[in-house]
Tab-separated table of C-alpha atoms and ligand atoms in Angstrom:
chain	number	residue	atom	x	y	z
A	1	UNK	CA	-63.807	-72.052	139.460
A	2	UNK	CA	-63.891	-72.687	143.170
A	3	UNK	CA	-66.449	-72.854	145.797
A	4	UNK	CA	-65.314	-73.855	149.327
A	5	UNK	CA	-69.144	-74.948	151.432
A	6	UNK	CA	-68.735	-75.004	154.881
A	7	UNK	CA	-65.200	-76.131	155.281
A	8	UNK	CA	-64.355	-76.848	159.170
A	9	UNK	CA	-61.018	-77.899	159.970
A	10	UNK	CA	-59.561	-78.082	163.938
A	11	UNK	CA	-56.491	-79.273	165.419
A	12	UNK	CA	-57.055	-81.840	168.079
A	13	UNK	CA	-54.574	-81.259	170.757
A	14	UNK	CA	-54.247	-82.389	174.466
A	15	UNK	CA	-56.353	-79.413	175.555
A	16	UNK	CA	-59.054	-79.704	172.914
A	17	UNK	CA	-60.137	-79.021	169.710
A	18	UNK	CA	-58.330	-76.030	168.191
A	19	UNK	CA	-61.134	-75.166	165.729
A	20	UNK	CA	-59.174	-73.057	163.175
A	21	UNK	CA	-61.463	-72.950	160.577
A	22	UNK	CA	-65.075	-72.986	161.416
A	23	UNK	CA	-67.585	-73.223	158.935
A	24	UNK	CA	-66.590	-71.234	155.645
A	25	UNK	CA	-67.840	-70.706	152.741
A	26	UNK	CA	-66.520	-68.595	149.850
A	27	UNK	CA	-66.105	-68.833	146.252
A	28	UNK	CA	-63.690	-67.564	143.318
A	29	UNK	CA	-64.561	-67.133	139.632
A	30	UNK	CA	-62.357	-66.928	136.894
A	31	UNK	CA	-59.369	-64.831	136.664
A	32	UNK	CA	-60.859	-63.246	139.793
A	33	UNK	CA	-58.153	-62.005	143.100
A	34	UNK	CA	-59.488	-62.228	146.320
A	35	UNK	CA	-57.930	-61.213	149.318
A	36	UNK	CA	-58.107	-62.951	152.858
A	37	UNK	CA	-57.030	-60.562	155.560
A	38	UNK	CA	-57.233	-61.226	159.426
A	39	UNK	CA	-54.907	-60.946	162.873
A	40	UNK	CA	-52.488	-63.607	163.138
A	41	UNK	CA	-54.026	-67.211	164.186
A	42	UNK	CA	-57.071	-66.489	162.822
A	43	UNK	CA	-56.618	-69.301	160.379
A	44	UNK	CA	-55.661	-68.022	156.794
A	45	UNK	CA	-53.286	-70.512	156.273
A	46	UNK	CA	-55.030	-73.168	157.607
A	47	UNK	CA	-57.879	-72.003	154.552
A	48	UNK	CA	-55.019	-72.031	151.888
A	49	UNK	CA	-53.503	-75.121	153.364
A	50	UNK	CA	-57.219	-77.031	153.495
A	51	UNK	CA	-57.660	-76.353	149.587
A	52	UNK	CA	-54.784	-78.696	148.673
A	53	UNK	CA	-55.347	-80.911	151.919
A	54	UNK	CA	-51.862	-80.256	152.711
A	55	UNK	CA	-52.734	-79.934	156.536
A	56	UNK	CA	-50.958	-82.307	158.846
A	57	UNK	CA	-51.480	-84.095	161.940
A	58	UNK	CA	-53.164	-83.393	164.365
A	59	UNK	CA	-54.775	-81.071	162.147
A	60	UNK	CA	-58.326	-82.689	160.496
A	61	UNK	CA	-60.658	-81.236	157.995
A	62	UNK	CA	-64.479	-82.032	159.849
A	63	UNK	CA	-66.885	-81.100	156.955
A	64	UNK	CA	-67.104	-79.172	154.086
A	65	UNK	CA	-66.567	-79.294	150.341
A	66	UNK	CA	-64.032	-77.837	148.270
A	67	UNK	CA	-65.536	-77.574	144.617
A	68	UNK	CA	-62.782	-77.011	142.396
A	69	UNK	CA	-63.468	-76.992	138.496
A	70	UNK	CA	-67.246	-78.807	139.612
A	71	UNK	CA	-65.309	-81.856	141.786
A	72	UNK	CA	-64.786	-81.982	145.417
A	73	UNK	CA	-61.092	-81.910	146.295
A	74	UNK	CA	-61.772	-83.831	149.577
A	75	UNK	CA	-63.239	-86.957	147.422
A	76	UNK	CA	-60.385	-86.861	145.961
A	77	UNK	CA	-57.654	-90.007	145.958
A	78	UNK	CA	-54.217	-88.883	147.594
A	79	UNK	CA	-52.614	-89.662	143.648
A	80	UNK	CA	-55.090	-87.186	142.131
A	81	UNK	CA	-54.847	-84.710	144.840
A	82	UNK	CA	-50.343	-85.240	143.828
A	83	UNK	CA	-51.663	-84.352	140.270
A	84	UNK	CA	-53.980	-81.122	140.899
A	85	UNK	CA	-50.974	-80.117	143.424
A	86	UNK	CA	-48.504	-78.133	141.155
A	87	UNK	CA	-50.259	-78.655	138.380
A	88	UNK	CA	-53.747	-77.383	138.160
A	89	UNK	CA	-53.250	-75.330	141.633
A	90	UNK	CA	-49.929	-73.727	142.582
A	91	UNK	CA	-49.091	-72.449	146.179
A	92	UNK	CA	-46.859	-70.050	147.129
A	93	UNK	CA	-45.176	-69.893	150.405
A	94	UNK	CA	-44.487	-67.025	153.193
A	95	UNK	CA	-40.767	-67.956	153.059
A	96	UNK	CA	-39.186	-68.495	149.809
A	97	UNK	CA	-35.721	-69.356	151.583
A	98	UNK	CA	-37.413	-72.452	153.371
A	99	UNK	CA	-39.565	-73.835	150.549
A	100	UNK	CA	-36.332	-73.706	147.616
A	101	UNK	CA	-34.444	-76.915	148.171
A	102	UNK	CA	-30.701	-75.553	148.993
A	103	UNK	CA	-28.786	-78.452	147.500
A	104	UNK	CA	-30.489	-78.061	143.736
A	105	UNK	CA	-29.688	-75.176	141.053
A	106	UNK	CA	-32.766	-72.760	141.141
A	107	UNK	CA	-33.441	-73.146	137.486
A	108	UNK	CA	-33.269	-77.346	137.784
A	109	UNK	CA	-36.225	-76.572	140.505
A	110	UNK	CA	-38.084	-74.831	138.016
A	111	UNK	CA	-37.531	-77.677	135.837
A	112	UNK	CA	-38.296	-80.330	137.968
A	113	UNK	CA	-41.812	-78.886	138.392
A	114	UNK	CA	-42.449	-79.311	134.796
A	115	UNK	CA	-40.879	-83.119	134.581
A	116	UNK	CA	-43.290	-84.398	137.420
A	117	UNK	CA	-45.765	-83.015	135.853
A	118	UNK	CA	-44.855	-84.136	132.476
A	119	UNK	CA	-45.818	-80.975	131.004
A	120	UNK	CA	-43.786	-81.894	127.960
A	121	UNK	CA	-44.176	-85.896	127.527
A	122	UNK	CA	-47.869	-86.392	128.703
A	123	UNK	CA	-49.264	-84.916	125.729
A	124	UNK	CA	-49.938	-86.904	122.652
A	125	UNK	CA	-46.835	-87.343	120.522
A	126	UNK	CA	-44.597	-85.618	123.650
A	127	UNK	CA	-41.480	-85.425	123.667
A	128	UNK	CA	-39.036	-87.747	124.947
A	129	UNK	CA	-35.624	-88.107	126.448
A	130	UNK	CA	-33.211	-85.276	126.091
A	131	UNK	CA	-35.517	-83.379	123.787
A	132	UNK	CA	-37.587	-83.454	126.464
A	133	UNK	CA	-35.041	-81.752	129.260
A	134	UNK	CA	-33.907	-79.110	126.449
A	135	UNK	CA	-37.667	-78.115	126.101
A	136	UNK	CA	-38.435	-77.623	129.897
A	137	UNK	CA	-34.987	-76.217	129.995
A	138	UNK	CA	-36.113	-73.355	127.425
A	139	UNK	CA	-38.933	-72.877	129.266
A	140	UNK	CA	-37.768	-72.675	132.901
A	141	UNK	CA	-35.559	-69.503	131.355
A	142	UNK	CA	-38.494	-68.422	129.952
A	143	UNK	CA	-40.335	-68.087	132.764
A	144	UNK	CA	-37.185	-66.885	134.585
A	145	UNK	CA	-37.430	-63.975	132.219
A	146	UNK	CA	-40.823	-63.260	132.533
A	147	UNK	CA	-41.230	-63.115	136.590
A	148	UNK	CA	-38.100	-60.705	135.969
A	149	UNK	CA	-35.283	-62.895	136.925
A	150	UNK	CA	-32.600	-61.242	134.900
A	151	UNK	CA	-29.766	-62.901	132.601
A	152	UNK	CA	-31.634	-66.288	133.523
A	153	UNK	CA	-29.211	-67.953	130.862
A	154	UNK	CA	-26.609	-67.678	134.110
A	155	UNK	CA	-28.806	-67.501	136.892
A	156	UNK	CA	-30.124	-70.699	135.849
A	157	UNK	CA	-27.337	-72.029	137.390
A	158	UNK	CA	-27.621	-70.320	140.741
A	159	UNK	CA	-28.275	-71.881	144.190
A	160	UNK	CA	-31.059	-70.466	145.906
A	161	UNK	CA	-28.375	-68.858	148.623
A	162	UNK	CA	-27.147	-66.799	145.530
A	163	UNK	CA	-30.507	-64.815	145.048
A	164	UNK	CA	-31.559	-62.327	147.125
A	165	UNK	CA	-34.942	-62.403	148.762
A	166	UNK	CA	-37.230	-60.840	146.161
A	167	UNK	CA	-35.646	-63.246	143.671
A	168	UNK	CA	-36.028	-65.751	145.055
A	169	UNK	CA	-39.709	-65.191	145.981
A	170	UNK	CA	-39.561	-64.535	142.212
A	171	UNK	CA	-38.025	-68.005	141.627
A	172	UNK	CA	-41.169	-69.776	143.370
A	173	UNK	CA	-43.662	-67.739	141.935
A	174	UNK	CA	-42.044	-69.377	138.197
A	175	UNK	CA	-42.359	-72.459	139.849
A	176	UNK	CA	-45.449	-71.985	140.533
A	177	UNK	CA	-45.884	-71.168	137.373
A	178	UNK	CA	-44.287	-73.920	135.722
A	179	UNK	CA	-47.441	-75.933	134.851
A	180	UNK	CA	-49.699	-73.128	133.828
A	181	UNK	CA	-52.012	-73.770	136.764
A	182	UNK	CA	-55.545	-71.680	136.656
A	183	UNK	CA	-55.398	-71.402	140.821
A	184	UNK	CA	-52.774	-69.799	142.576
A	185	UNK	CA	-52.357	-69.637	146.005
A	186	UNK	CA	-50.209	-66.986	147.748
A	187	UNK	CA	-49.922	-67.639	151.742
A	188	UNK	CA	-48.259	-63.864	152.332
A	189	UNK	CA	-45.651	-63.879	149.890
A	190	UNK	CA	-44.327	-60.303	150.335
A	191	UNK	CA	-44.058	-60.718	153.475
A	192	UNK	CA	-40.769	-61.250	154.035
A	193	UNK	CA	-39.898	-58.518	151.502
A	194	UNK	CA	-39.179	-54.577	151.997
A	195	UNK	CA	-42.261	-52.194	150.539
A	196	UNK	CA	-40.533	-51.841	146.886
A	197	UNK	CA	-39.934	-55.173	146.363
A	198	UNK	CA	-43.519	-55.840	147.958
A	199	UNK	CA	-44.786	-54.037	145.083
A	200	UNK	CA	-42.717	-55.229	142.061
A	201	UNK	CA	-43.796	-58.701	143.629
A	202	UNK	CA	-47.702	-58.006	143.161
A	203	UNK	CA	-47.442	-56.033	140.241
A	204	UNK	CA	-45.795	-59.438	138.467
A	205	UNK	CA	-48.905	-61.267	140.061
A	206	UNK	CA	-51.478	-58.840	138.936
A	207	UNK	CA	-49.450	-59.103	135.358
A	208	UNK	CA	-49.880	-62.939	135.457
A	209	UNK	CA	-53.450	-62.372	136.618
A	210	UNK	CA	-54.127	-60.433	133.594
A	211	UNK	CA	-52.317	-61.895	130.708
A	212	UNK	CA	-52.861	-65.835	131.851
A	213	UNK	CA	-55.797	-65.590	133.823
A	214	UNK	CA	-54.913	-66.929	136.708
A	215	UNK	CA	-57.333	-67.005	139.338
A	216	UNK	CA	-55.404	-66.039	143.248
A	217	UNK	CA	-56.401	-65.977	146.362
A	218	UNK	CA	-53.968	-63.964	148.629
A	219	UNK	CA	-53.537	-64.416	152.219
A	220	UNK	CA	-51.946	-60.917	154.020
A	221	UNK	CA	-52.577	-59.588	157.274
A	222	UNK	CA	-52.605	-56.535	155.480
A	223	UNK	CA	-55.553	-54.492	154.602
A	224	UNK	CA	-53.363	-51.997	152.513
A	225	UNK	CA	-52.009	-54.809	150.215
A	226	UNK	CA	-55.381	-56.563	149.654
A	227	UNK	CA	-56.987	-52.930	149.239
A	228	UNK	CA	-54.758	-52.426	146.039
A	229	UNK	CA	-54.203	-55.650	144.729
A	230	UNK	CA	-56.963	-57.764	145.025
A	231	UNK	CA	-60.869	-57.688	143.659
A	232	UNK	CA	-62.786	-58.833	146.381
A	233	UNK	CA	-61.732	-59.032	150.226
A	234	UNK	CA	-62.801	-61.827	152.975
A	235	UNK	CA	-62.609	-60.411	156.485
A	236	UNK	CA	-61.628	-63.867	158.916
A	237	UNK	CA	-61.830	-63.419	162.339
A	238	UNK	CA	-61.137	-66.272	165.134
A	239	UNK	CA	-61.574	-69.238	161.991
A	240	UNK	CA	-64.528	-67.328	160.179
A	241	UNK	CA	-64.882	-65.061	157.807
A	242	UNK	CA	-66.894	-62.106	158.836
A	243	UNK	CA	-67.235	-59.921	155.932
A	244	UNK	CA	-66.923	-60.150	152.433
A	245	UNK	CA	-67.918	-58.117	149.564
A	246	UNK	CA	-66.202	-56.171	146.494
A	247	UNK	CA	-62.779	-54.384	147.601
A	248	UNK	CA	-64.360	-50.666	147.410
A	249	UNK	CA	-66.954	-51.510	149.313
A	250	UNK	CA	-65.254	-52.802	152.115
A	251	UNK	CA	-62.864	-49.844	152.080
A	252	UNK	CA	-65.628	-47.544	151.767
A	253	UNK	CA	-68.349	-49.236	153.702
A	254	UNK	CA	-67.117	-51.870	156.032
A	255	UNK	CA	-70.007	-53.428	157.302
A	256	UNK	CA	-68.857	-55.730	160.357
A	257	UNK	CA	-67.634	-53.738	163.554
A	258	UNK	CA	-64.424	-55.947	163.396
A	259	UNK	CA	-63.676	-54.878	159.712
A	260	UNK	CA	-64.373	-51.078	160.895
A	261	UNK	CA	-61.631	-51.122	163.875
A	262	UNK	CA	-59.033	-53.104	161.421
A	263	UNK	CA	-59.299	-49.987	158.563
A	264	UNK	CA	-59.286	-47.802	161.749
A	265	UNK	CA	-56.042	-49.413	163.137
A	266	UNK	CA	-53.828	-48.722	159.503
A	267	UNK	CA	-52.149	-45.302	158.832
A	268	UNK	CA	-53.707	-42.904	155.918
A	269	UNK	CA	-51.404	-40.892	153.822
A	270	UNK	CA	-53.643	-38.958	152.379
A	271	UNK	CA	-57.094	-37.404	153.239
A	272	UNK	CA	-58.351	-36.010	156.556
A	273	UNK	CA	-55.899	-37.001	159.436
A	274	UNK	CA	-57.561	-39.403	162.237
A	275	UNK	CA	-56.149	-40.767	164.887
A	276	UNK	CA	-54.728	-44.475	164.716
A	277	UNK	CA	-57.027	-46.098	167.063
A	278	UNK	CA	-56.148	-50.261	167.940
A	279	UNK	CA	-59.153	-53.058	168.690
A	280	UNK	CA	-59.205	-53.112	172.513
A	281	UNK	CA	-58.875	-56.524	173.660
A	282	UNK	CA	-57.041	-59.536	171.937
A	283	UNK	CA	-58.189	-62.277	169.705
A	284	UNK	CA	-59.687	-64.427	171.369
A	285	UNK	CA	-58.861	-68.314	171.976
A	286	UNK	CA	-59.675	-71.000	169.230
A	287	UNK	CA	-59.868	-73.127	171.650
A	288	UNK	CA	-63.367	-74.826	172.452
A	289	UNK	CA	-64.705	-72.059	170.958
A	290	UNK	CA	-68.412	-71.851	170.179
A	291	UNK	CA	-70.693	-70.350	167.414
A	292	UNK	CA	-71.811	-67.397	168.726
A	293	UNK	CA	-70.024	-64.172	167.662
A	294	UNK	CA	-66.458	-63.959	168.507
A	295	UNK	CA	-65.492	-60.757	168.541
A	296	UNK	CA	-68.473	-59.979	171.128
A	297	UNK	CA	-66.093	-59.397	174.028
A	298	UNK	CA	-64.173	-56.310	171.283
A	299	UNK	CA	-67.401	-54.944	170.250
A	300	UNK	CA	-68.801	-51.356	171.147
A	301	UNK	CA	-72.315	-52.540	169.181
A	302	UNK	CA	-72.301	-55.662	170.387
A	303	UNK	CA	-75.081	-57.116	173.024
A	304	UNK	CA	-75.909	-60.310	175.101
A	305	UNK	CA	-77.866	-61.797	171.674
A	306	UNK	CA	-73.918	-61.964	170.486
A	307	UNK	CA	-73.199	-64.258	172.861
A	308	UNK	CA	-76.160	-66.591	172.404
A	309	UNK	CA	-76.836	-67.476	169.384
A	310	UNK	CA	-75.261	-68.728	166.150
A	311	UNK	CA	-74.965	-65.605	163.531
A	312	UNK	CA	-74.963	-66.366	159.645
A	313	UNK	CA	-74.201	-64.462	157.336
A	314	UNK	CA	-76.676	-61.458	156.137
A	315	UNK	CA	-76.165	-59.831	152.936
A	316	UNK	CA	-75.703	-56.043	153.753
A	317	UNK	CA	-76.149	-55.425	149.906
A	318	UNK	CA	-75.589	-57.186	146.518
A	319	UNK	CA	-72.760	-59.236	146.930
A	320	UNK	CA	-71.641	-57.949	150.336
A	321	UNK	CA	-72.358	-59.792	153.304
A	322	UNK	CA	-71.288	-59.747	156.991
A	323	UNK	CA	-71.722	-62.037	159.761
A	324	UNK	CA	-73.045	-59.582	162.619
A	325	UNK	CA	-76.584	-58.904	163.973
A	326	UNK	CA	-76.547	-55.787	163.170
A	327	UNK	CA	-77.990	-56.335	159.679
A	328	UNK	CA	-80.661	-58.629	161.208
A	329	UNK	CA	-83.452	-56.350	160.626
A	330	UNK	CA	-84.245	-56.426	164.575
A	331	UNK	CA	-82.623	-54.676	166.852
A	332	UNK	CA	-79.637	-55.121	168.498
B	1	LIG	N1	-50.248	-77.912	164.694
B	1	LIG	C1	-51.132	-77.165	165.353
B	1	LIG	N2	-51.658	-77.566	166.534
B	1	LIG	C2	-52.556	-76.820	167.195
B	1	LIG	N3	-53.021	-75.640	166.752
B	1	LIG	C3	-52.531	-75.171	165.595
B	1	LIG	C4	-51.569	-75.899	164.829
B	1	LIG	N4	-51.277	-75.182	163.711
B	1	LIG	C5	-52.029	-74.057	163.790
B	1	LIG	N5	-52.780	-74.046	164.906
B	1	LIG	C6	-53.731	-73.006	165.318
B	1	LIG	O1	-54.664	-72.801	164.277
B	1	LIG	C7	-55.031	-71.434	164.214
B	1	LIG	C8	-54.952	-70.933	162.797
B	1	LIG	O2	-53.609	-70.918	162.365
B	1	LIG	P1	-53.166	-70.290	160.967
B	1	LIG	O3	-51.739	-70.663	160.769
B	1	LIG	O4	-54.115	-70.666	159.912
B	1	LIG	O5	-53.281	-68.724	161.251
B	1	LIG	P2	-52.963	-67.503	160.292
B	1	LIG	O6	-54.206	-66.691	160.201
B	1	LIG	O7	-52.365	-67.988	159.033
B	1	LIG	O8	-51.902	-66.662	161.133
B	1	LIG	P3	-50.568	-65.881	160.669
B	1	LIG	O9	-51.035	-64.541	160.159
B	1	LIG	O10	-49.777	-65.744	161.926
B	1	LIG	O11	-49.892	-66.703	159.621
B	1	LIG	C9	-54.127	-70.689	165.176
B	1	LIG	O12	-54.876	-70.356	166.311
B	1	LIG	C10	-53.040	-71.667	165.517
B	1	LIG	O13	-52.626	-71.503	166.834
B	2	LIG	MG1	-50.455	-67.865	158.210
């Protein structure tokens, strides 16, 4: 359904370029969830945000192709992008609080998605007028009722500063439902939220993923989340992704040293107790930053061929790849 090919986007800034995403390439298939997990900075959202071209100035997409449904979304006219946008792919935000308009009843928001998109008139023999409103109406509480809004014949009504934060997170996500789109985005959208409302919150996503057939990607800095919830996992570090491959296998064989000292770095409930032991070093700048291998300076396998050279990515096994020398065949 979607196949990103070497997508670079940077920031130009005073300083330099800010090259936050640097030379991607991933795909998603039908009804499939794939996770995108990575330190802060290392340019999820800018991914996400490059998909619907919704970065701003001084923020530039420099090559690539986004494939979506066989045509490239960066061809695409600024009106047809405004159609796709809601419509065929839905984002969802980190903060529900800031993306709900304060001045507008939730359930009119809901609506509102529907009317732009004339989900109701821009069919032959739609409807029209106030048949029209009752009908998105209807299904606004529909959807209401089905992301587990309850009573939505009242909390229609609401403003957004009536709901609490896992309802309204819950109000965006019928948004984003609103137009039956087959992509949906989701930039951390628990985030905000305590653990139990984390989970009702992906368990409605995985339900939509099931039933509709939604396709997501979800962007988390959180290995645990993407562990459970999603199918297949992209590792990003500094504006690349490193590793990617089926969620099991990363969990159970992380191939990149980078993925390794991340799953090393969360707490385990259960199993054999290890110690919780951090990445030394910090991420490193995006600035002016070059092709060789990033995380070089972190690495206890690394050597001076990390520095030198561009790495691709090498398939570790079917469907699992990682972007480290290590899997080169020579040695290290
Ligand atoms: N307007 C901007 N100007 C310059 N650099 C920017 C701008 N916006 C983002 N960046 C840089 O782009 C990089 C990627 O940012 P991005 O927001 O995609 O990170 P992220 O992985 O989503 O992080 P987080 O987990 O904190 O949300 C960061 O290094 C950030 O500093
Ligand atoms: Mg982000």
């Amino acid at each position: 359904m979607l196949e990103i090919k070497n997508l670079s986007m940077a920031f130009e800034t005073d300083k330099g370029l800010v090259k936050a995403v640097n030379n991607i390439s991933l795909s998603l298939s039908n009804s499939e969830i794939l996770g995108i997990v990575g330190e802060s900075g290392c340019g999820k959202s800018a991914t996400l945000l490059n998909i619907l071209r919704l970065v701003q100035y001084p923020g530039r997409i420099m090559s690539g192709e986004v494939m979506f449904q066989g045509e490239d979304l960066l061809k695409k006219s600024r009106k047809e992008m405004r159609d796709i946008r809601g419509k065929d792919i839905a984002m969802i935000f980190q903060d529900p609080m800031t993306t709900l308009n304060p001045v507008f009843k939730v359930g009119e928001q809901i609506r509102e998605a529907m009317r732009i998109h004339g989900i109701f008139s821009n069919v032959k023999g739609g409807l029209l007028g106030r048949k029209k409103t009752l009908a998105e109406k209807d299904k606004a509480m529909d959807l209401m009722r089905e992301v587990g809004i309850p009573s939505p014949e009242r909390r229609y009504y609401n403003y957004a500063h009536e709901f609490s934060g896992g309802m309204q997170q819950r109000a965006l996500i019928a948004i984003g439902l609103s137009c039956e789109p087959k992509l949906l985005l989701a930039d951390e959208p628990t985030t905000a939220l305590d653990v139990t409302i984390q989970a009702q919150i992906l368990a409605l996503m995985k339900k939509i993923n099931e039933e509709r057939g939604t396709g997501i990607i979800l962007v988390t800095h959180d290995l645990g989340v993407a562990a459970e919830f999603c199918h297949r996992i992209a590792v990003m570090y500094a504006g690349k992704i490193v590793e990617i491959g089926k969620t099991e296998r990363i969990m159970s064989s992380p191939s990149h040293p980078y993925t390794r000292g991340l799953l090393r770095s969360i707490p385990k409930i259960s199993g054999r107790r290890e110690k919780i032991r951090p990445i030394p070093g910090s991420v490193p700048d995006l600035l002016n930053i070059d092709d060789s291998c990033a995380f070089h300076s972190r690495c206890d396998q690394g050597s001076e061929r990390c520095q030198q050279q561009d790495i691709p990515m090498i398939e570790v096994e079917e469907g699992h790849s990682a972007r480290c020398l290590l899997y080169s065949g020579e040695e290290v």
